[in-house]
PDB file of N, CA and C in Angstrom:
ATOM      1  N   UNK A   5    -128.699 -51.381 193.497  1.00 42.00           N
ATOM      2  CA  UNK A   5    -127.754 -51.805 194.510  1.00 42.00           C
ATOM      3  C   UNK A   5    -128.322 -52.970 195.279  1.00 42.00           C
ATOM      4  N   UNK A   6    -127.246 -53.959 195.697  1.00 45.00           N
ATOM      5  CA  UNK A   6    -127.592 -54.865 196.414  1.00 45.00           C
ATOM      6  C   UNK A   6    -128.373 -54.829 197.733  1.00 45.00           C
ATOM      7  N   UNK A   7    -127.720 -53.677 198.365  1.00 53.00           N
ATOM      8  CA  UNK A   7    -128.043 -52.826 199.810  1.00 53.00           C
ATOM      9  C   UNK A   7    -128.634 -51.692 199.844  1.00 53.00           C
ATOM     10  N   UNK A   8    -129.676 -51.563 200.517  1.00 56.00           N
ATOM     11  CA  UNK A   8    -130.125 -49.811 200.375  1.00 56.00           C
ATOM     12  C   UNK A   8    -128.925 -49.186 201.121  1.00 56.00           C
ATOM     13  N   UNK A   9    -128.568 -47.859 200.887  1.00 67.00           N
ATOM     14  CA  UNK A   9    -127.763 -47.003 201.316  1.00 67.00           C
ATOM     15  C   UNK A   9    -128.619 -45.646 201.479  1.00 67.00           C
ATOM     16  N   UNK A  10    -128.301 -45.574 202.752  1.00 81.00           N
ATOM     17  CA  UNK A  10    -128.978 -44.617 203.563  1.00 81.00           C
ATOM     18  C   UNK A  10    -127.228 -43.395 203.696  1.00 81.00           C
ATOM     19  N   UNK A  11    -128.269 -42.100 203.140  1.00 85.00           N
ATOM     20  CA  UNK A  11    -126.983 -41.198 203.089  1.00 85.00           C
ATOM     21  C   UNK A  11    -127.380 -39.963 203.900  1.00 85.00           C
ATOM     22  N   UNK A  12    -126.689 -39.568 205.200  1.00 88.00           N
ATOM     23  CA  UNK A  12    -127.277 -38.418 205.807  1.00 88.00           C
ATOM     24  C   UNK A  12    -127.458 -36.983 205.125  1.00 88.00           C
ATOM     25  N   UNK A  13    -128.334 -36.681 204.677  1.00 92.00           N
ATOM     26  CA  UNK A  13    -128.563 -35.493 203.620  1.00 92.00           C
ATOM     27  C   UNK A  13    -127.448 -33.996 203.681  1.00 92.00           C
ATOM     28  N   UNK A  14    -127.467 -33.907 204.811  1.00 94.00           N
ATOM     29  CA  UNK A  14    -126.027 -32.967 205.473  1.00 94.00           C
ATOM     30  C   UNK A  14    -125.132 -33.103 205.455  1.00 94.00           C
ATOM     31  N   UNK A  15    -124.643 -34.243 205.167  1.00 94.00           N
ATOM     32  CA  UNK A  15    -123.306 -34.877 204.871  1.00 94.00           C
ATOM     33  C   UNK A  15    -122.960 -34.421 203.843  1.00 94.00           C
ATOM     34  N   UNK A  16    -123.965 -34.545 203.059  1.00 94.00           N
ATOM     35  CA  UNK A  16    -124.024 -34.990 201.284  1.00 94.00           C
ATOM     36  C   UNK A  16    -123.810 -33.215 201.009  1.00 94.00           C
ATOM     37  N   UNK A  17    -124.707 -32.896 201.220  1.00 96.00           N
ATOM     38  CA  UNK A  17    -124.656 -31.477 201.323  1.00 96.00           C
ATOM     39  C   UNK A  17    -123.253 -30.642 201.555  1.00 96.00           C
ATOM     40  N   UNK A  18    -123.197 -30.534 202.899  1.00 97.00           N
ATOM     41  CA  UNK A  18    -121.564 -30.396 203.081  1.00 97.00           C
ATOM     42  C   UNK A  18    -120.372 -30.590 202.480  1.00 97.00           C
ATOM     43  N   UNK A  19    -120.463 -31.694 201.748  1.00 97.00           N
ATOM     44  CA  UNK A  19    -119.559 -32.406 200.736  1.00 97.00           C
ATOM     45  C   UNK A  19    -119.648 -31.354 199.356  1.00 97.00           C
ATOM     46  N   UNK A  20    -120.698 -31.267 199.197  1.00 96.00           N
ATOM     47  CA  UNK A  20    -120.853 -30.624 197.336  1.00 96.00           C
ATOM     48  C   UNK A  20    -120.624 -29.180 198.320  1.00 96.00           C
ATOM     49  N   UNK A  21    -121.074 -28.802 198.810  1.00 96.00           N
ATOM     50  CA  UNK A  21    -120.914 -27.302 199.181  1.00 96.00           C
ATOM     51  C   UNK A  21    -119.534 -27.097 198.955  1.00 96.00           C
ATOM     52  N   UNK A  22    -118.886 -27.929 199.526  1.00 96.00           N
ATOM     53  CA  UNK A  22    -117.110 -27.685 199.896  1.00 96.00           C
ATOM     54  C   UNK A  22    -116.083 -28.024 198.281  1.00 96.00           C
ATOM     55  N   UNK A  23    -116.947 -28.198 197.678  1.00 96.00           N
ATOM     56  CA  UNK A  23    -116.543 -28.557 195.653  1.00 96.00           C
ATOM     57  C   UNK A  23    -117.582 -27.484 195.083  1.00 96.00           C
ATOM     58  N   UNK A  24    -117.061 -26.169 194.960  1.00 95.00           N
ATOM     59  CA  UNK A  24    -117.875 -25.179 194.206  1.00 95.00           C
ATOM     60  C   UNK A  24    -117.730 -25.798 192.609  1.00 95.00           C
ATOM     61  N   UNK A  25    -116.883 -26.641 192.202  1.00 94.00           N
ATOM     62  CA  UNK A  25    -117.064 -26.960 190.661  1.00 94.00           C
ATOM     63  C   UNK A  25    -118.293 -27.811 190.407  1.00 94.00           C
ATOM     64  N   UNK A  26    -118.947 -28.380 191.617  1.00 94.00           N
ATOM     65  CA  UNK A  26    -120.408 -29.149 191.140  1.00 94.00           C
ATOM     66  C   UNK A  26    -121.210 -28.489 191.027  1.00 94.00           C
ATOM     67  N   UNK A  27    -120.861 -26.694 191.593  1.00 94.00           N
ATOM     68  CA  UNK A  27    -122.517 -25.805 191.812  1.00 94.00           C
ATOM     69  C   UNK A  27    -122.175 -24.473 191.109  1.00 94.00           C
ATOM     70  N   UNK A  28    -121.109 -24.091 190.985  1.00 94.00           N
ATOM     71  CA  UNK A  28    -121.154 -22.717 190.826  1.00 94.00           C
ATOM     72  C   UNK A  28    -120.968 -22.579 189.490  1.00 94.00           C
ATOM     73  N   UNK A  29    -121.394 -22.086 188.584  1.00 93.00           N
ATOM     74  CA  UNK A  29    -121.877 -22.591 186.873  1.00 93.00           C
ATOM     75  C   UNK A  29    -120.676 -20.699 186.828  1.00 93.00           C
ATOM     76  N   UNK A  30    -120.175 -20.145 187.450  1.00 93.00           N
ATOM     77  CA  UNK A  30    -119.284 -18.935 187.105  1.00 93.00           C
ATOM     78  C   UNK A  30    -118.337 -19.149 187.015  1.00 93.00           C
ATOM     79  N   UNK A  31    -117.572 -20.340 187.645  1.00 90.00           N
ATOM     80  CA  UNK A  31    -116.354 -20.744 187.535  1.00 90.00           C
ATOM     81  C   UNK A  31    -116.244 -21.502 186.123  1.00 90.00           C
ATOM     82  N   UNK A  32    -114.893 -21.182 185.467  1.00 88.00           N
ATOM     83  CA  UNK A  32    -114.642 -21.998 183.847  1.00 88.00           C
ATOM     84  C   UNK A  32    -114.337 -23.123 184.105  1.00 88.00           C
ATOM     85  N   UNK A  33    -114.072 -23.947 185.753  1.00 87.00           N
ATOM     86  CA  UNK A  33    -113.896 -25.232 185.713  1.00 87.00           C
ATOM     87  C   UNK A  33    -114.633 -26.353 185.981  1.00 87.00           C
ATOM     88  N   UNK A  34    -116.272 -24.781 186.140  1.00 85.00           N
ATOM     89  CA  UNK A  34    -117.501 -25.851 186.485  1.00 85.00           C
ATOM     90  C   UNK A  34    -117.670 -26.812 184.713  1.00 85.00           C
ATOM     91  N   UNK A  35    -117.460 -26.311 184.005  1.00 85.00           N
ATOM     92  CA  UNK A  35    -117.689 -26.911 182.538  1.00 85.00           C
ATOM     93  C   UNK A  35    -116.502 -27.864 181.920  1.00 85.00           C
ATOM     94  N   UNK A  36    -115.445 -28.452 182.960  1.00 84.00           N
ATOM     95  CA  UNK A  36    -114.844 -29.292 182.524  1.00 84.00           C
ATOM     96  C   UNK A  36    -115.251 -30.939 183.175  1.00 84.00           C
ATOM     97  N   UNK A  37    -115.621 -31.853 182.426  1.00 89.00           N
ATOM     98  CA  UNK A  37    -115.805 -32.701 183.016  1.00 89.00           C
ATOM     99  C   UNK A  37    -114.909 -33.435 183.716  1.00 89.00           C
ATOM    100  N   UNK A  38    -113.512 -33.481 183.634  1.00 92.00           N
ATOM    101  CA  UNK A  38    -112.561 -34.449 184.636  1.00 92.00           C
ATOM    102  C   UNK A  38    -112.903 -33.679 186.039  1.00 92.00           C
ATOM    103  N   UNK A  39    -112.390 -32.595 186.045  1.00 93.00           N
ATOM    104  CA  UNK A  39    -112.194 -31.545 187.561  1.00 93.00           C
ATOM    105  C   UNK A  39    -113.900 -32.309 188.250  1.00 93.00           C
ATOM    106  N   UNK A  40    -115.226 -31.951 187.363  1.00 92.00           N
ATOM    107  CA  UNK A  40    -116.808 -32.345 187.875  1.00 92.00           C
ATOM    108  C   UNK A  40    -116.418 -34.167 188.102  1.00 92.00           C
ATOM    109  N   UNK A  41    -116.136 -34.685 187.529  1.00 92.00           N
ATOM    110  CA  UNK A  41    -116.101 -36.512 187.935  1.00 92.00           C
ATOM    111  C   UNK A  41    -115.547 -36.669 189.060  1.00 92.00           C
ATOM    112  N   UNK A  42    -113.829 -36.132 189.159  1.00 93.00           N
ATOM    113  CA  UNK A  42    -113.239 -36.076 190.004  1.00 93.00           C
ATOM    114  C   UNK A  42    -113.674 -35.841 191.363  1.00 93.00           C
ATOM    115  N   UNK A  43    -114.316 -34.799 191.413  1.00 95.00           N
ATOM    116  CA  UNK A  43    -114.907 -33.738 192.191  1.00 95.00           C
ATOM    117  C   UNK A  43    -116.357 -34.919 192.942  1.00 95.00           C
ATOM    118  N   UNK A  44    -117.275 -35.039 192.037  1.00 92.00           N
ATOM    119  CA  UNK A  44    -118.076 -36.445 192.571  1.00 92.00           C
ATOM    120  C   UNK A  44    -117.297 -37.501 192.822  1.00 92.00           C
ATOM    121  N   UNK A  45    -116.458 -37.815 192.621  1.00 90.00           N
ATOM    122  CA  UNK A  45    -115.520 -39.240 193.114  1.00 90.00           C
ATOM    123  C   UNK A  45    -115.010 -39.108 194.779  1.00 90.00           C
ATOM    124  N   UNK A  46    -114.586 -37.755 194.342  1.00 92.00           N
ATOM    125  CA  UNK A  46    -114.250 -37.296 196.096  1.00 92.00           C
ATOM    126  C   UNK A  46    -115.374 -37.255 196.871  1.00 92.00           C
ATOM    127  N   UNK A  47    -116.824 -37.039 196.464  1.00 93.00           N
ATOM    128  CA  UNK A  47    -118.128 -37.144 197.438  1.00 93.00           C
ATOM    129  C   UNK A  47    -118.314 -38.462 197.755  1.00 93.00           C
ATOM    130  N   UNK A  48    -118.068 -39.106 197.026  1.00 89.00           N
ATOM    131  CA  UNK A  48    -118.514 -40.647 197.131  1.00 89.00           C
ATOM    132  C   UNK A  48    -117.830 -41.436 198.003  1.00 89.00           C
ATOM    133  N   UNK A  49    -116.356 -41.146 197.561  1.00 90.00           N
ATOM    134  CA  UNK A  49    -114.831 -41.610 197.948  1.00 90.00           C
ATOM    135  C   UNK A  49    -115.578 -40.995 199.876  1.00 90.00           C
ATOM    136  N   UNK A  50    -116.091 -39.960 200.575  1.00 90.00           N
ATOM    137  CA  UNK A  50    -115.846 -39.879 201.428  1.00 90.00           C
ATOM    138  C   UNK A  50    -117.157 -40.463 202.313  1.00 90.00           C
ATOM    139  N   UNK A  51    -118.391 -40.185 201.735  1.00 88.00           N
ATOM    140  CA  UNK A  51    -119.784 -41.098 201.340  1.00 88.00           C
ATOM    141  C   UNK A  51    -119.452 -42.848 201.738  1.00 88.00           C
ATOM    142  N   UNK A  52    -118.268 -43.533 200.923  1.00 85.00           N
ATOM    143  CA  UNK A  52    -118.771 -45.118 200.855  1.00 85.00           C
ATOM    144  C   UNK A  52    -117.180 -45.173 201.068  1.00 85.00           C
ATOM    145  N   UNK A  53    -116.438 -45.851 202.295  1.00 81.00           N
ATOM    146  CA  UNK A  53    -115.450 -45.657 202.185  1.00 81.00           C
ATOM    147  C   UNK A  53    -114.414 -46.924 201.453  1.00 81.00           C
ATOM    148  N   UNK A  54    -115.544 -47.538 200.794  1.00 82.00           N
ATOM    149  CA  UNK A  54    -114.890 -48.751 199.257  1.00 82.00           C
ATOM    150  C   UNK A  54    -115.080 -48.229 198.314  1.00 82.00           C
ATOM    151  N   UNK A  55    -115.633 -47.015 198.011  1.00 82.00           N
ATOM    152  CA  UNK A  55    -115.961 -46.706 196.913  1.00 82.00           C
ATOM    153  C   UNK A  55    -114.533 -46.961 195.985  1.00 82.00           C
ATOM    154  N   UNK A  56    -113.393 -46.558 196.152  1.00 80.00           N
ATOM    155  CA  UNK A  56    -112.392 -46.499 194.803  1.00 80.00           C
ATOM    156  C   UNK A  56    -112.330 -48.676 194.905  1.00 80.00           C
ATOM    157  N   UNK A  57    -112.495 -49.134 195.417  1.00 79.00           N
ATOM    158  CA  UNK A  57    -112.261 -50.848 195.211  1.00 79.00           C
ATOM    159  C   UNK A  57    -113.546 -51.248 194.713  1.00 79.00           C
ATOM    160  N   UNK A  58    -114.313 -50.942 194.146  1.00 70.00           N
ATOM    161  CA  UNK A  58    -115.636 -51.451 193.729  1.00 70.00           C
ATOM    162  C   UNK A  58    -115.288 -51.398 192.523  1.00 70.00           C
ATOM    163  N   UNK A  59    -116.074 -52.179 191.468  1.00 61.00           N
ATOM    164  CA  UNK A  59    -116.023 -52.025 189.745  1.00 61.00           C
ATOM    165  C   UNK A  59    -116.878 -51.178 189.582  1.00 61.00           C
ATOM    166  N   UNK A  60    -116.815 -51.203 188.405  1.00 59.00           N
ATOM    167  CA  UNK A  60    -117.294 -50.028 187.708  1.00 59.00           C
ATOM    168  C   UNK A  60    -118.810 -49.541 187.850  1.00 59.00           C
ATOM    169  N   UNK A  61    -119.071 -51.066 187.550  1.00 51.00           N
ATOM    170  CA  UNK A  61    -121.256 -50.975 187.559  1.00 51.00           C
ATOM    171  C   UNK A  61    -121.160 -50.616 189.055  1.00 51.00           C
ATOM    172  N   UNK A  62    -120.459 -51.176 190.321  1.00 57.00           N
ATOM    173  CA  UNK A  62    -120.851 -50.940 191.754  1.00 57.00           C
ATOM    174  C   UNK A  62    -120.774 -49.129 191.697  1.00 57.00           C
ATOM    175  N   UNK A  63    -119.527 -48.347 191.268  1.00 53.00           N
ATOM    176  CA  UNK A  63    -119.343 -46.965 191.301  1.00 53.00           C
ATOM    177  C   UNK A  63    -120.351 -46.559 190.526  1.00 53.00           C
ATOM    178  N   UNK A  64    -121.118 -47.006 189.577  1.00 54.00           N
ATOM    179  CA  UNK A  64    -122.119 -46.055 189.126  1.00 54.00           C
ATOM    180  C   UNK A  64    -123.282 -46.293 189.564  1.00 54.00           C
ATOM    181  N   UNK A  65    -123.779 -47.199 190.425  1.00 56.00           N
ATOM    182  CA  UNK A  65    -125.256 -47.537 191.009  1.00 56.00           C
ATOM    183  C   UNK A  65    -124.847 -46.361 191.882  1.00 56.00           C
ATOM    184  N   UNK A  66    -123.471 -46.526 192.828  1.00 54.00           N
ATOM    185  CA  UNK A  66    -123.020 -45.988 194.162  1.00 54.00           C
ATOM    186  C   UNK A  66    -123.592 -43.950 193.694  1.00 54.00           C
ATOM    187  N   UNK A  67    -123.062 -43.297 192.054  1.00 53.00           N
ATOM    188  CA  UNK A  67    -123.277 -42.115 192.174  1.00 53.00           C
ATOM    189  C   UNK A  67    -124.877 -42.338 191.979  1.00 53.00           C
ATOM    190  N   UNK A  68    -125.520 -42.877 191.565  1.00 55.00           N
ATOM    191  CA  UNK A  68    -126.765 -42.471 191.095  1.00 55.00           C
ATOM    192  C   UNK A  68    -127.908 -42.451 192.455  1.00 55.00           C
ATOM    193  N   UNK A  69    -126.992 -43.190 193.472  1.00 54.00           N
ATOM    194  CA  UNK A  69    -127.874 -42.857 194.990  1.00 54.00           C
ATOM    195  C   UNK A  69    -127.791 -41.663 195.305  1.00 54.00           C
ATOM    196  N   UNK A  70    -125.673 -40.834 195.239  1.00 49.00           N
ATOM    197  CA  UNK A  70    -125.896 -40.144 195.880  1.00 49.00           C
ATOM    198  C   UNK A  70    -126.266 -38.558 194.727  1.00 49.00           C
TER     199      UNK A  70
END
């Protein structure tokens, strides 16, 4: 990334907590990947609030921070 991005860890936290399809491996919709992308798009989407107007390479530097 062009910019360091500083992400408050509790935030981040809070975010996946509140999407049991990124953590809870009991649910059958933790093993679908659209619902899991989706699901990180919405962390990010609330994380970087350009995230959906960025291209593609910007959205994937953007998940690999958070």
């Amino acid at each position: 990334m062009d910019k360091e991005t500083n992400i408050d860890n509790n935030i981040l936290i809070a975010l996946v907590q509140a999407r049991p399809v990124l953590w809870d491996k009991t649910l059958d919709i933790f093993k679908g990947r659209c619902a899991t992308r989706e699901a990180w798009s919405q962390v990010c989407c609330e994380l970087n609030e350009d995230f959906k107007e960025m291209e593609s390479k910007g959205k994937n530097e953007s998940r690999t921070v958070a």
